[in-house]
Amino acid sequence: MVAFSRLLTGALTFASASIALAAPAGNVTLAERAPVSLSCGADTPPLANMTTPDESQLVVNSAAAVAVPISTVVRVYWNVIYKDATYAGGYLSAAQIASAISALNTQFAGSGITFVRYGTRYYKSVDWFDKVDNQAGMVLTTAMKTLLRVGTAKDLNIYSVGFTTSNLGGFATFPWWYTGAPKLDGVVFKWNTTPGGSLVNYNQGKILTHEVGHWAGLYHTFQGGCSDTGGDYVSDTPAEATPATGCPVGRDTCPGSGADPIRNHMDYTYDTCKSGPFTPGTFSNSTQVAKQANT
């Protein structure tokens, strides 16, 4: 076993926007109508014995930790979970997947990371498409990932699903969860949020960017609220008390810190609002996230 840090310096924070969003009123099927906002499940550990995000997870004291160079290629294995061979049923074409990865690379421009698709698998399952989530023991999620996940800690497994019975936009594992549950590593997100997708306000591929940000070790911009210490651990990201939705220009929930970072990919605003570049603090944070991988 050898430890290495996954991809980026501590918090590779974006100055753009994120994937999480708040449940629509009533029993609205998310595949049919754009919700006011979706929710991001990344703050919920996949197993009960795993820690929630906090500063201690960004500190690496092990001499065995080996830093992965900032300029790196991430192999992407895309798992299309579908319930029938139509777009509405979750069936994404090769062109749609390529467009999503292209958008991901555009939004990570300047990070030194390039995402390259190494494999695509199609798997038909009504239950997984509709009901996979990060709650109630993650029974379906665990079954899905145990069967389909490939590669090592350096590889990104993406699962596009429907979330038709929840208000999730996506969820991801943080790097420090890998050792405890390597098979659960990866990103799960809502299929119709890819570029040109059918979900209004969330169809530029930025939900996936948000979740991949978590996978790389990034927190939400509102992590820690208005606290003077901690937060998202990026010094030049203004503090934010609560998630922003829509595109509330001028919103300032933490007086004295600066306007809320509504353009940041790690907030909850609309895709059209997430237009900011990476902040310099993204790359100045020298702490590394460590995880274990078989070699």
Short mmCIF file of C-alpha atoms in Angstrom, two decimals:
data_model
loop_
_atom_site.label_atom_id
_atom_site.label_comp_id
_atom_site.label_asym_id
_atom_site.label_seq_id
_atom_site.Cartn_x
_atom_site.Cartn_y
_atom_site.Cartn_z
CA MET A 1 0.00 0.00 0.00
CA VAL A 2 1.22 3.48 -0.76
CA ALA A 3 -0.35 6.80 0.10
CA PHE A 4 -0.66 9.59 -2.41
CA SER A 5 -2.54 12.83 -2.62
CA ARG A 6 -5.37 12.99 -5.10
CA LEU A 7 -4.71 15.58 -7.73
CA LEU A 8 -4.78 18.96 -6.11
CA THR A 9 -3.51 21.09 -3.32
CA GLY A 10 -5.81 20.96 -0.33
CA ALA A 11 -8.79 22.82 -1.72
CA LEU A 12 -8.79 23.38 -5.44
CA THR A 13 -11.49 25.98 -5.08
CA PHE A 14 -13.32 27.45 -8.01
CA ALA A 15 -14.54 30.96 -8.36
CA SER A 16 -17.58 29.73 -10.21
CA ALA A 17 -20.45 27.49 -9.00
CA SER A 18 -21.76 24.17 -7.73
CA ILE A 19 -24.10 21.23 -7.98
CA ALA A 20 -26.18 21.29 -4.91
CA LEU A 21 -29.68 22.78 -4.89
CA ALA A 22 -33.39 22.72 -2.30
CA ALA A 23 -36.25 20.38 -2.88
CA PRO A 24 -39.14 21.49 -5.11
CA ALA A 25 -42.59 21.75 -3.62
CA GLY A 26 -44.76 18.69 -3.78
CA ASN A 27 -44.04 15.41 -5.48
CA VAL A 28 -42.50 16.80 -8.67
CA THR A 29 -40.49 14.38 -10.77
CA LEU A 30 -37.16 16.10 -11.32
CA ALA A 31 -36.77 14.56 -14.75
CA GLU A 32 -39.85 16.47 -15.88
CA ARG A 33 -39.54 19.88 -14.28
CA ALA A 34 -36.63 22.03 -13.17
CA PRO A 35 -36.61 22.32 -9.38
CA VAL A 36 -35.88 25.56 -7.59
CA SER A 37 -32.64 23.89 -6.63
CA LEU A 38 -31.19 20.43 -6.19
CA SER A 39 -29.28 19.09 -3.22
CA CYS A 40 -25.71 17.92 -3.08
CA GLY A 41 -25.15 14.84 -0.96
CA ALA A 42 -21.39 15.17 -0.64
CA ASP A 43 -21.53 16.21 3.01
CA THR A 44 -22.91 12.82 4.03
CA PRO A 45 -20.22 10.15 4.57
CA PRO A 46 -20.96 6.92 2.68
CA LEU A 47 -20.44 4.82 5.80
CA ALA A 48 -21.26 5.52 9.44
CA ASN A 49 -17.64 5.28 10.59
CA MET A 50 -16.40 7.92 8.17
CA THR A 51 -15.79 11.52 9.12
CA THR A 52 -17.69 14.53 7.86
CA PRO A 53 -15.63 17.20 6.10
CA ASP A 54 -13.40 19.26 8.39
CA GLU A 55 -9.98 20.86 8.43
CA SER A 56 -8.26 17.83 9.92
CA GLN A 57 -8.86 15.93 6.69
CA LEU A 58 -6.70 18.42 4.80
CA VAL A 59 -3.65 17.86 6.98
CA VAL A 60 -1.21 15.19 5.87
CA ASN A 61 1.52 14.26 8.32
CA SER A 62 2.52 10.88 6.94
CA ALA A 63 5.99 10.58 5.46
CA ALA A 64 4.54 7.90 3.21
CA ALA A 65 2.36 10.42 1.41
CA VAL A 66 3.40 10.91 -2.19
CA ALA A 67 2.12 13.98 -3.99
CA VAL A 68 0.55 13.43 -7.36
CA PRO A 69 1.90 16.17 -9.67
CA ILE A 70 -0.44 19.10 -10.18
CA SER A 71 -0.19 18.56 -13.94
CA THR A 72 -1.95 15.26 -14.33
CA VAL A 73 -4.30 13.24 -16.48
CA VAL A 74 -7.29 11.71 -14.76
CA ARG A 75 -8.69 8.59 -16.37
CA VAL A 76 -12.49 8.73 -16.48
CA TYR A 77 -14.69 5.65 -16.48
CA TRP A 78 -18.27 6.65 -17.23
CA ASN A 79 -21.12 4.38 -16.16
CA VAL A 80 -24.43 5.17 -17.85
CA ILE A 81 -27.22 3.85 -15.64
CA TYR A 82 -30.46 3.81 -17.61
CA LYS A 83 -33.94 2.34 -17.38
CA ASP A 84 -34.72 2.31 -21.09
CA ALA A 85 -32.85 3.17 -24.28
CA THR A 86 -34.20 6.73 -24.53
CA TYR A 87 -32.79 10.04 -23.34
CA ALA A 88 -35.66 10.39 -20.85
CA GLY A 89 -34.73 6.95 -19.56
CA GLY A 90 -31.15 8.01 -18.90
CA TYR A 91 -29.50 6.72 -22.07
CA LEU A 92 -26.68 9.15 -22.92
CA SER A 93 -24.98 8.96 -26.30
CA ALA A 94 -21.23 8.90 -26.80
CA ALA A 95 -21.47 12.47 -28.10
CA GLN A 96 -23.30 13.64 -24.97
CA ILE A 97 -20.68 12.04 -22.74
CA ALA A 98 -17.88 13.60 -24.79
CA SER A 99 -19.57 17.00 -24.46
CA ALA A 100 -19.81 16.60 -20.68
CA ILE A 101 -16.12 15.74 -20.36
CA SER A 102 -15.19 18.62 -22.64
CA ALA A 103 -17.16 20.99 -20.40
CA LEU A 104 -15.46 19.51 -17.34
CA ASN A 105 -12.05 20.21 -18.86
CA THR A 106 -13.07 23.76 -19.75
CA GLN A 107 -14.25 24.44 -16.22
CA PHE A 108 -11.08 22.94 -14.71
CA ALA A 109 -8.87 24.97 -17.08
CA GLY A 110 -5.87 26.33 -15.20
CA SER A 111 -5.90 23.55 -12.62
CA GLY A 112 -3.35 21.39 -14.42
CA ILE A 113 -5.85 18.54 -14.57
CA THR A 114 -7.09 16.97 -17.77
CA PHE A 115 -9.93 14.45 -17.77
CA VAL A 116 -9.72 11.75 -20.43
CA ARG A 117 -12.43 9.14 -20.99
CA TYR A 118 -10.93 5.68 -20.82
CA GLY A 119 -14.10 3.66 -20.79
CA THR A 120 -17.89 3.79 -21.01
CA ARG A 121 -20.26 1.16 -19.70
CA TYR A 122 -24.04 1.01 -20.12
CA TYR A 123 -26.02 -0.77 -17.43
CA LYS A 124 -29.79 -1.13 -17.43
CA SER A 125 -31.42 -0.92 -14.00
CA VAL A 126 -34.69 0.82 -13.20
CA ASP A 127 -33.98 0.71 -9.47
CA TRP A 128 -30.51 2.19 -9.75
CA PHE A 129 -31.61 4.90 -12.18
CA ASP A 130 -34.58 5.97 -10.04
CA LYS A 131 -33.53 5.27 -6.48
CA VAL A 132 -29.75 5.43 -6.03
CA ASP A 133 -28.93 7.99 -3.33
CA ASN A 134 -26.66 8.57 -0.37
CA GLN A 135 -29.19 7.78 2.35
CA ALA A 136 -30.47 4.76 4.28
CA GLY A 137 -27.28 2.77 4.23
CA MET A 138 -26.67 3.38 0.53
CA VAL A 139 -27.75 -0.17 -0.29
CA LEU A 140 -28.40 0.47 -3.98
CA THR A 141 -25.39 2.77 -4.35
CA THR A 142 -23.10 0.20 -2.76
CA ALA A 143 -24.41 -2.56 -5.02
CA MET A 144 -23.99 -0.41 -8.11
CA LYS A 145 -20.47 0.73 -7.35
CA THR A 146 -19.29 -2.66 -6.12
CA LEU A 147 -20.27 -4.16 -9.46
CA LEU A 148 -19.14 -1.39 -11.78
CA ARG A 149 -16.24 0.56 -10.29
CA VAL A 150 -12.84 0.07 -11.92
CA GLY A 151 -9.37 1.55 -11.57
CA THR A 152 -7.44 2.96 -8.63
CA ALA A 153 -7.69 6.01 -6.42
CA LYS A 154 -6.27 8.08 -9.26
CA ASP A 155 -9.16 7.18 -11.56
CA LEU A 156 -12.53 8.92 -11.64
CA ASN A 157 -15.63 6.74 -11.90
CA ILE A 158 -18.72 8.69 -12.92
CA TYR A 159 -22.26 7.32 -12.62
CA SER A 160 -25.06 9.16 -14.42
CA VAL A 161 -28.44 8.35 -12.86
CA GLY A 162 -31.98 9.73 -12.62
CA PHE A 163 -32.55 10.57 -8.93
CA THR A 164 -36.25 10.49 -9.78
CA THR A 165 -37.29 9.75 -6.19
CA SER A 166 -35.13 12.43 -4.54
CA ASN A 167 -34.07 16.04 -4.98
CA LEU A 168 -30.41 15.20 -5.41
CA GLY A 169 -28.34 16.75 -8.15
CA GLY A 170 -25.40 14.58 -7.24
CA PHE A 171 -23.04 13.36 -4.56
CA ALA A 172 -19.37 12.47 -4.42
CA THR A 173 -16.79 10.95 -2.14
CA PHE A 174 -14.00 13.03 -0.63
CA PRO A 175 -10.42 11.77 -1.09
CA TRP A 176 -9.98 10.92 2.58
CA TRP A 177 -12.87 8.45 2.44
CA TYR A 178 -11.07 6.24 -0.07
CA THR A 179 -9.12 4.12 2.40
CA GLY A 180 -12.25 3.10 4.30
CA ALA A 181 -14.35 2.30 1.24
CA PRO A 182 -12.41 2.26 -2.04
CA LYS A 183 -15.28 0.70 -3.98
CA LEU A 184 -17.53 3.64 -3.11
CA ASP A 185 -15.12 6.20 -4.57
CA GLY A 186 -16.45 8.37 -7.37
CA VAL A 187 -19.14 10.79 -8.50
CA VAL A 188 -22.87 10.17 -8.98
CA PHE A 189 -24.86 12.88 -10.73
CA LYS A 190 -28.14 13.61 -12.49
CA TRP A 191 -27.94 12.62 -16.15
CA ASN A 192 -29.94 15.49 -17.66
CA THR A 193 -27.62 18.19 -16.30
CA THR A 194 -25.01 17.56 -18.99
CA PRO A 195 -24.51 20.31 -21.63
CA GLY A 196 -27.72 20.79 -23.58
CA GLY A 197 -29.64 18.63 -21.12
CA SER A 198 -33.33 18.89 -20.32
CA LEU A 199 -33.10 20.25 -16.77
CA VAL A 200 -33.69 23.98 -17.00
CA ASN A 201 -31.08 26.15 -15.22
CA TYR A 202 -28.76 23.18 -14.75
CA ASN A 203 -27.83 22.09 -18.25
CA GLN A 204 -24.30 23.36 -18.84
CA GLY A 205 -22.50 20.49 -17.16
CA LYS A 206 -21.66 22.40 -14.01
CA ILE A 207 -23.40 20.00 -11.64
CA LEU A 208 -20.78 17.45 -12.65
CA THR A 209 -18.03 20.05 -12.14
CA HIS A 210 -19.31 20.69 -8.62
CA GLU A 211 -19.27 17.02 -7.70
CA VAL A 212 -15.86 16.40 -9.26
CA GLY A 213 -14.67 19.34 -7.17
CA HIS A 214 -15.71 17.43 -4.04
CA TRP A 215 -14.00 14.30 -5.36
CA ALA A 216 -10.81 16.35 -5.72
CA GLY A 217 -11.10 17.64 -2.14
CA LEU A 218 -13.10 20.86 -2.43
CA TYR A 219 -15.66 22.05 0.11
CA HIS A 220 -18.81 24.07 -0.43
CA THR A 221 -18.27 27.82 -0.36
CA PHE A 222 -20.59 28.03 2.65
CA GLN A 223 -18.60 25.46 4.64
CA GLY A 224 -18.32 26.86 8.18
CA GLY A 225 -20.66 29.76 7.48
CA CYS A 226 -19.31 33.15 8.55
CA SER A 227 -16.59 31.70 10.76
CA ASP A 228 -13.28 33.60 10.71
CA THR A 229 -11.41 30.31 10.67
CA GLY A 230 -11.90 27.26 8.54
CA GLY A 231 -14.68 27.69 6.04
CA ASP A 232 -13.66 26.21 2.70
CA TYR A 233 -9.96 26.73 3.59
CA VAL A 234 -9.32 28.94 0.60
CA SER A 235 -8.13 32.33 1.78
CA ASP A 236 -9.53 34.43 -1.05
CA THR A 237 -13.03 32.97 -1.10
CA PRO A 238 -15.39 35.32 0.82
CA ALA A 239 -17.30 33.68 3.65
CA GLU A 240 -20.90 32.70 2.97
CA ALA A 241 -23.50 31.92 5.62
CA THR A 242 -25.80 29.71 3.57
CA PRO A 243 -26.05 28.30 0.04
CA ALA A 244 -27.03 30.71 -2.70
CA THR A 245 -29.60 29.69 -5.31
CA GLY A 246 -30.55 31.30 -8.59
CA CYS A 247 -28.08 34.11 -9.25
CA PRO A 248 -28.44 36.69 -6.44
CA VAL A 249 -25.98 39.36 -7.56
CA GLY A 250 -24.79 41.46 -4.62
CA ARG A 251 -25.81 38.92 -1.97
CA ASP A 252 -23.73 39.38 1.18
CA THR A 253 -24.56 37.06 4.07
CA CYS A 254 -21.31 37.63 6.00
CA PRO A 255 -20.73 41.39 6.36
CA GLY A 256 -17.10 42.41 6.18
CA SER A 257 -16.03 39.38 4.18
CA GLY A 258 -17.08 40.61 0.77
CA ALA A 259 -19.97 39.71 -1.49
CA ASP A 260 -20.93 36.04 -1.49
CA PRO A 261 -19.03 33.92 -4.05
CA ILE A 262 -22.10 33.17 -6.14
CA ARG A 263 -19.97 32.60 -9.25
CA ASN A 264 -18.07 29.80 -7.56
CA HIS A 265 -18.61 26.25 -8.81
CA MET A 266 -18.87 25.07 -5.21
CA ASP A 267 -21.96 27.16 -4.39
CA TYR A 268 -25.54 26.18 -5.37
CA THR A 269 -26.36 28.79 -8.00
CA TYR A 270 -27.65 28.25 -11.53
CA ASP A 271 -25.21 27.05 -14.18
CA THR A 272 -25.43 30.41 -15.98
CA CYS A 273 -24.32 32.10 -12.77
CA LYS A 274 -21.22 29.95 -12.36
CA SER A 275 -18.91 31.96 -14.55
CA GLY A 276 -15.93 32.82 -12.39
CA PRO A 277 -12.38 31.52 -12.86
CA PHE A 278 -10.40 29.58 -10.30
CA THR A 279 -9.27 31.83 -7.47
CA PRO A 280 -5.54 32.23 -6.77
CA GLY A 281 -6.15 30.68 -3.35
CA THR A 282 -7.07 27.49 -5.07
CA PHE A 283 -3.45 26.89 -5.88
CA SER A 284 -1.68 28.64 -3.00
CA ASN A 285 -2.96 26.21 -0.39
CA SER A 286 -0.08 23.78 0.02
CA THR A 287 -1.78 21.16 2.19
CA GLN A 288 -2.46 17.91 0.38
CA VAL A 289 -5.26 15.40 0.67
CA ALA A 290 -3.90 11.89 1.20
CA LYS A 291 -5.50 8.59 0.37
CA GLN A 292 -4.41 5.00 0.06
CA ALA A 293 -4.08 3.08 -3.18
CA ASN A 294 -2.86 -0.36 -4.09
CA THR A 295 0.20 -0.32 -6.33
#
